[in-house]
Amino acid sequence: MGFPRGIDRRHAVESDVIMGIFDTGIWPESESFHNKGFGPVPKKWKGEKVIGPRSYSINGTSFSVRDIQGHGTHVASIAAGNEVKHASFFDLAQGTARGGVPSAHIAAYKVCELECNDADILTAFDDAIADGVDIITISVALGSQFEPTSDFVTLGVLHAFKRGILPVSCVGNSGPRMFSVKNDAPWMLTVAASNIDRRFIDKVLLGDGSVVAGTSINYFLSSEGKLPSVSKTGVAICSA
């Protein structure tokens, strides 16, 4: 994300922050969530890095708090993941991965599995408020535009905001077009997607011998040199 690594950080202050993550759960064994080098656990809660995992009976079915999709684990690592050196995607873009506040503690609330349920999300808001989290991040864009009387995410966020909790949400994946931004209530911090300072370029070899370069990710090598992947009207596109 381009965070500078040389900034002056106050670990004692960071480690007193509890982030409530409303998502698909968490995989606590990930290196992003190890317990090394942490300050004292906040007195208002017990535990270490991941201190308060909760799971709900989503649409009447009980699920483990473990994240089988990866979305919740990814979001938690962006918000408060520890520094992980030599992180990469199959050796692509190798570097140090870290969250915005690496020393913060994480309280994971699994409110989604294959889908999200409004009753579970509202229950999670009640639990997070009672648990004493400082920040709630909910990367769920279910509603349309600002509907203060009917959007349950907006209503839950309002209750948290009134109690001094900073709610952070996403703008959604729709757009670009008019009114494509979600979670735009005035009492939440809505965050848009960003980009990175690098490009991933790969090439395809056409049947006539010409090579076309474009943005793509290919993390394996062809053992035969060329593998047909698309064939149309006599023109085969192969990996190069």
Short mmCIF file of C-alpha atoms in Angstrom, two decimals:
data_model
loop_
_atom_site.label_atom_id
_atom_site.label_comp_id
_atom_site.label_asym_id
_atom_site.label_seq_id
_atom_site.Cartn_x
_atom_site.Cartn_y
_atom_site.Cartn_z
CA MET A 1 0.00 0.00 0.00
CA GLY A 2 3.03 2.26 0.01
CA PHE A 3 3.22 2.99 3.75
CA PRO A 4 6.61 4.45 4.71
CA ARG A 5 8.48 2.12 7.06
CA GLY A 6 10.59 4.82 8.71
CA ILE A 7 7.80 6.78 10.40
CA ASP A 8 7.81 7.37 14.15
CA ARG A 9 5.30 4.90 15.58
CA ARG A 10 4.02 4.72 19.14
CA HIS A 11 3.61 1.01 19.77
CA ALA A 12 2.15 1.48 23.26
CA VAL A 13 -0.67 3.59 21.84
CA GLU A 14 -1.25 1.30 18.85
CA SER A 15 -1.39 -1.83 21.00
CA ASP A 16 -4.21 -0.31 23.04
CA VAL A 17 -6.41 -0.09 19.91
CA ILE A 18 -8.95 -2.84 19.20
CA MET A 19 -10.24 -3.17 15.65
CA GLY A 20 -13.52 -4.97 15.10
CA ILE A 21 -13.50 -6.70 11.70
CA PHE A 22 -16.97 -7.57 10.34
CA ASP A 23 -16.35 -10.01 7.51
CA THR A 24 -15.99 -13.70 6.62
CA GLY A 25 -13.96 -14.60 9.71
CA ILE A 26 -10.22 -14.93 10.16
CA TRP A 27 -7.42 -17.48 9.86
CA PRO A 28 -5.54 -16.80 13.12
CA GLU A 29 -2.48 -18.91 12.24
CA SER A 30 -1.54 -16.51 9.46
CA GLU A 31 1.84 -14.88 9.99
CA SER A 32 0.10 -11.51 9.85
CA PHE A 33 -1.48 -12.26 13.23
CA HIS A 34 1.35 -13.66 15.34
CA ASN A 35 1.74 -12.46 18.94
CA LYS A 36 5.43 -11.54 18.93
CA GLY A 37 6.52 -8.12 20.12
CA PHE A 38 3.18 -6.89 21.40
CA GLY A 39 2.64 -4.53 24.28
CA PRO A 40 0.27 -5.23 27.15
CA VAL A 41 -3.18 -6.47 26.23
CA PRO A 42 -5.82 -3.72 26.66
CA LYS A 43 -7.26 -3.93 30.15
CA LYS A 44 -10.78 -3.88 28.75
CA TRP A 45 -10.26 -7.18 26.97
CA LYS A 46 -8.38 -10.46 27.21
CA GLY A 47 -6.22 -12.16 24.60
CA GLU A 48 -3.29 -11.32 22.36
CA LYS A 49 -3.21 -10.31 18.66
CA VAL A 50 -6.58 -11.84 17.76
CA ILE A 51 -8.51 -11.30 20.96
CA GLY A 52 -12.21 -11.69 20.30
CA PRO A 53 -13.34 -13.97 17.47
CA ARG A 54 -17.10 -14.42 17.21
CA SER A 55 -19.23 -16.35 14.75
CA TYR A 56 -22.96 -16.16 14.14
CA SER A 57 -25.61 -18.58 12.94
CA ILE A 58 -25.76 -17.15 9.45
CA ASN A 59 -29.29 -17.67 8.11
CA GLY A 60 -29.87 -20.28 10.81
CA THR A 61 -26.71 -22.29 10.07
CA SER A 62 -23.81 -22.24 12.53
CA PHE A 63 -20.32 -21.67 11.13
CA SER A 64 -16.83 -21.69 12.56
CA VAL A 65 -15.14 -18.33 12.94
CA ARG A 66 -12.41 -19.63 10.62
CA ASP A 67 -12.24 -17.89 7.28
CA ILE A 68 -12.66 -20.34 4.39
CA GLN A 69 -12.92 -17.61 1.73
CA GLY A 70 -9.95 -15.43 2.64
CA HIS A 71 -11.73 -12.08 2.36
CA GLY A 72 -11.95 -11.44 6.10
CA THR A 73 -8.34 -12.51 6.66
CA HIS A 74 -7.24 -10.20 3.85
CA VAL A 75 -9.19 -7.23 5.24
CA ALA A 76 -7.86 -7.84 8.77
CA SER A 77 -4.28 -7.96 7.50
CA ILE A 78 -4.77 -4.67 5.62
CA ALA A 79 -6.15 -2.98 8.73
CA ALA A 80 -3.86 -4.38 11.42
CA GLY A 81 -1.62 -7.10 10.03
CA ASN A 82 1.90 -7.53 11.42
CA GLU A 83 4.93 -6.93 9.24
CA VAL A 84 5.62 -10.00 7.12
CA LYS A 85 8.89 -9.89 5.20
CA HIS A 86 9.41 -11.53 1.80
CA ALA A 87 5.67 -11.67 1.12
CA SER A 88 4.76 -12.28 -2.51
CA PHE A 89 2.28 -13.86 -4.88
CA PHE A 90 4.21 -16.85 -6.21
CA ASP A 91 7.41 -14.72 -6.08
CA LEU A 92 5.74 -11.78 -7.84
CA ALA A 93 5.88 -8.33 -6.18
CA GLN A 94 8.02 -9.55 -3.31
CA GLY A 95 8.30 -7.17 -0.38
CA THR A 96 7.15 -6.51 3.17
CA ALA A 97 3.42 -6.76 3.85
CA ARG A 98 1.92 -4.85 6.76
CA GLY A 99 -1.35 -3.36 7.89
CA GLY A 100 -2.19 0.24 8.65
CA VAL A 101 -1.77 -0.23 12.42
CA PRO A 102 0.35 -3.38 12.87
CA SER A 103 0.39 -3.25 16.69
CA ALA A 104 -3.39 -3.04 17.05
CA HIS A 105 -5.46 -5.96 18.30
CA ILE A 106 -8.15 -7.63 16.19
CA ALA A 107 -11.64 -8.70 17.18
CA ALA A 108 -13.07 -10.75 14.31
CA TYR A 109 -16.84 -10.98 13.86
CA LYS A 110 -17.83 -13.51 11.22
CA VAL A 111 -21.05 -12.07 9.77
CA CYS A 112 -20.76 -13.53 6.26
CA GLU A 113 -20.19 -16.98 4.79
CA LEU A 114 -21.51 -17.45 1.26
CA GLU A 115 -23.76 -14.47 1.90
CA CYS A 116 -24.42 -11.89 4.61
CA ASN A 117 -27.48 -11.65 6.81
CA ASP A 118 -28.83 -8.36 8.18
CA ALA A 119 -29.77 -9.83 11.57
CA ASP A 120 -26.25 -11.23 12.05
CA ILE A 121 -24.65 -7.90 11.14
CA LEU A 122 -26.88 -5.97 13.56
CA THR A 123 -26.11 -8.52 16.30
CA ALA A 124 -22.40 -8.08 15.62
CA PHE A 125 -22.77 -4.32 16.05
CA ASP A 126 -24.40 -4.87 19.44
CA ASP A 127 -21.63 -7.28 20.46
CA ALA A 128 -18.80 -5.04 19.25
CA ILE A 129 -20.23 -2.04 21.11
CA ALA A 130 -20.57 -4.10 24.29
CA ASP A 131 -17.07 -5.59 23.80
CA GLY A 132 -15.51 -2.12 23.69
CA VAL A 133 -13.85 -2.03 20.27
CA ASP A 134 -12.37 1.29 19.15
CA ILE A 135 -12.82 0.91 15.39
CA ILE A 136 -15.23 -1.16 13.30
CA THR A 137 -14.37 -1.98 9.71
CA ILE A 138 -17.13 -3.54 7.63
CA SER A 139 -16.25 -4.25 4.01
CA VAL A 140 -19.82 -5.04 3.01
CA ALA A 141 -21.70 -3.00 0.41
CA LEU A 142 -25.22 -4.40 0.49
CA GLY A 143 -27.49 -1.40 0.20
CA SER A 144 -27.88 1.26 -2.44
CA GLN A 145 -27.42 4.91 -1.55
CA PHE A 146 -27.92 6.55 1.81
CA GLU A 147 -31.19 5.27 3.31
CA PRO A 148 -31.06 6.20 7.00
CA THR A 149 -34.30 4.44 7.95
CA SER A 150 -33.97 1.15 6.06
CA ASP A 151 -30.28 0.33 5.48
CA PHE A 152 -29.33 -1.94 8.38
CA VAL A 153 -25.59 -1.38 7.91
CA THR A 154 -26.16 2.37 8.13
CA LEU A 155 -28.30 1.96 11.26
CA GLY A 156 -25.75 -0.29 12.96
CA VAL A 157 -22.94 2.10 12.11
CA LEU A 158 -24.94 5.01 13.56
CA HIS A 159 -25.31 3.25 16.92
CA ALA A 160 -21.56 2.56 16.99
CA PHE A 161 -20.69 6.13 16.00
CA LYS A 162 -22.89 7.58 18.76
CA ARG A 163 -20.83 5.57 21.26
CA GLY A 164 -17.50 6.94 20.11
CA ILE A 165 -16.50 4.07 17.80
CA LEU A 166 -15.02 4.99 14.42
CA PRO A 167 -16.85 3.02 11.68
CA VAL A 168 -14.96 2.40 8.44
CA SER A 169 -16.57 0.93 5.34
CA CYS A 170 -16.03 0.44 1.62
CA VAL A 171 -17.57 2.24 -1.34
CA GLY A 172 -18.34 -1.07 -3.05
CA ASN A 173 -17.19 -2.58 -6.33
CA SER A 174 -19.73 -0.96 -8.65
CA GLY A 175 -19.14 1.88 -11.08
CA PRO A 176 -17.82 4.05 -12.42
CA ARG A 177 -21.22 5.65 -12.89
CA MET A 178 -23.48 8.06 -11.06
CA PHE A 179 -24.71 6.88 -7.66
CA SER A 180 -22.47 3.80 -7.66
CA VAL A 181 -20.90 4.59 -4.26
CA LYS A 182 -22.27 2.58 -1.34
CA ASN A 183 -22.06 3.21 2.41
CA ASP A 184 -22.17 6.99 2.04
CA ALA A 185 -23.84 7.95 5.33
CA PRO A 186 -22.28 11.05 6.93
CA TRP A 187 -21.40 9.19 10.15
CA MET A 188 -19.04 6.64 8.62
CA LEU A 189 -15.58 6.86 7.05
CA THR A 190 -15.97 5.44 3.55
CA VAL A 191 -12.81 4.25 1.81
CA ALA A 192 -12.27 3.70 -1.91
CA ALA A 193 -9.87 1.31 -3.60
CA SER A 194 -6.32 2.38 -4.29
CA ASN A 195 -3.60 1.21 -6.64
CA ILE A 196 0.02 0.19 -6.44
CA ASP A 197 3.26 1.59 -7.78
CA ARG A 198 3.99 -1.28 -10.17
CA ARG A 199 2.56 -3.07 -13.20
CA PHE A 200 2.43 -6.76 -14.03
CA ILE A 201 3.16 -7.36 -17.70
CA ASP A 202 2.87 -10.65 -19.56
CA LYS A 203 2.90 -11.62 -23.23
CA VAL A 204 0.86 -13.82 -25.52
CA LEU A 205 2.23 -15.32 -28.72
CA LEU A 206 -0.24 -15.36 -31.61
CA GLY A 207 -0.36 -18.08 -34.21
CA ASP A 208 1.08 -15.75 -36.85
CA GLY A 209 4.18 -15.19 -34.71
CA SER A 210 3.32 -11.73 -33.40
CA VAL A 211 3.56 -11.00 -29.67
CA VAL A 212 1.04 -8.94 -27.73
CA ALA A 213 1.97 -7.52 -24.31
CA GLY A 214 -0.58 -6.54 -21.70
CA THR A 215 -1.41 -6.40 -18.03
CA SER A 216 -1.68 -9.94 -16.68
CA ILE A 217 -0.26 -12.33 -14.10
CA ASN A 218 1.24 -15.65 -15.10
CA TYR A 219 3.09 -17.40 -12.27
CA PHE A 220 4.00 -20.64 -14.05
CA LEU A 221 6.29 -21.57 -16.92
CA SER A 222 5.24 -23.68 -19.86
CA SER A 223 7.29 -26.86 -20.08
CA GLU A 224 6.55 -27.15 -23.79
CA GLY A 225 7.23 -23.54 -24.76
CA LYS A 226 3.79 -22.98 -26.30
CA LEU A 227 0.35 -23.98 -25.08
CA PRO A 228 -2.75 -23.14 -27.15
CA SER A 229 -5.26 -21.30 -24.98
CA VAL A 230 -7.63 -19.65 -27.48
CA SER A 231 -8.41 -20.66 -31.04
CA LYS A 232 -10.73 -18.73 -33.34
CA THR A 233 -11.04 -18.74 -37.13
CA GLY A 234 -7.64 -20.30 -37.54
CA VAL A 235 -5.78 -17.97 -35.15
CA ALA A 236 -4.38 -19.66 -32.05
CA ILE A 237 -3.29 -17.63 -29.03
CA CYS A 238 -0.52 -19.30 -27.07
CA SER A 239 1.40 -18.56 -23.91
CA ALA A 240 4.89 -17.19 -24.48
#
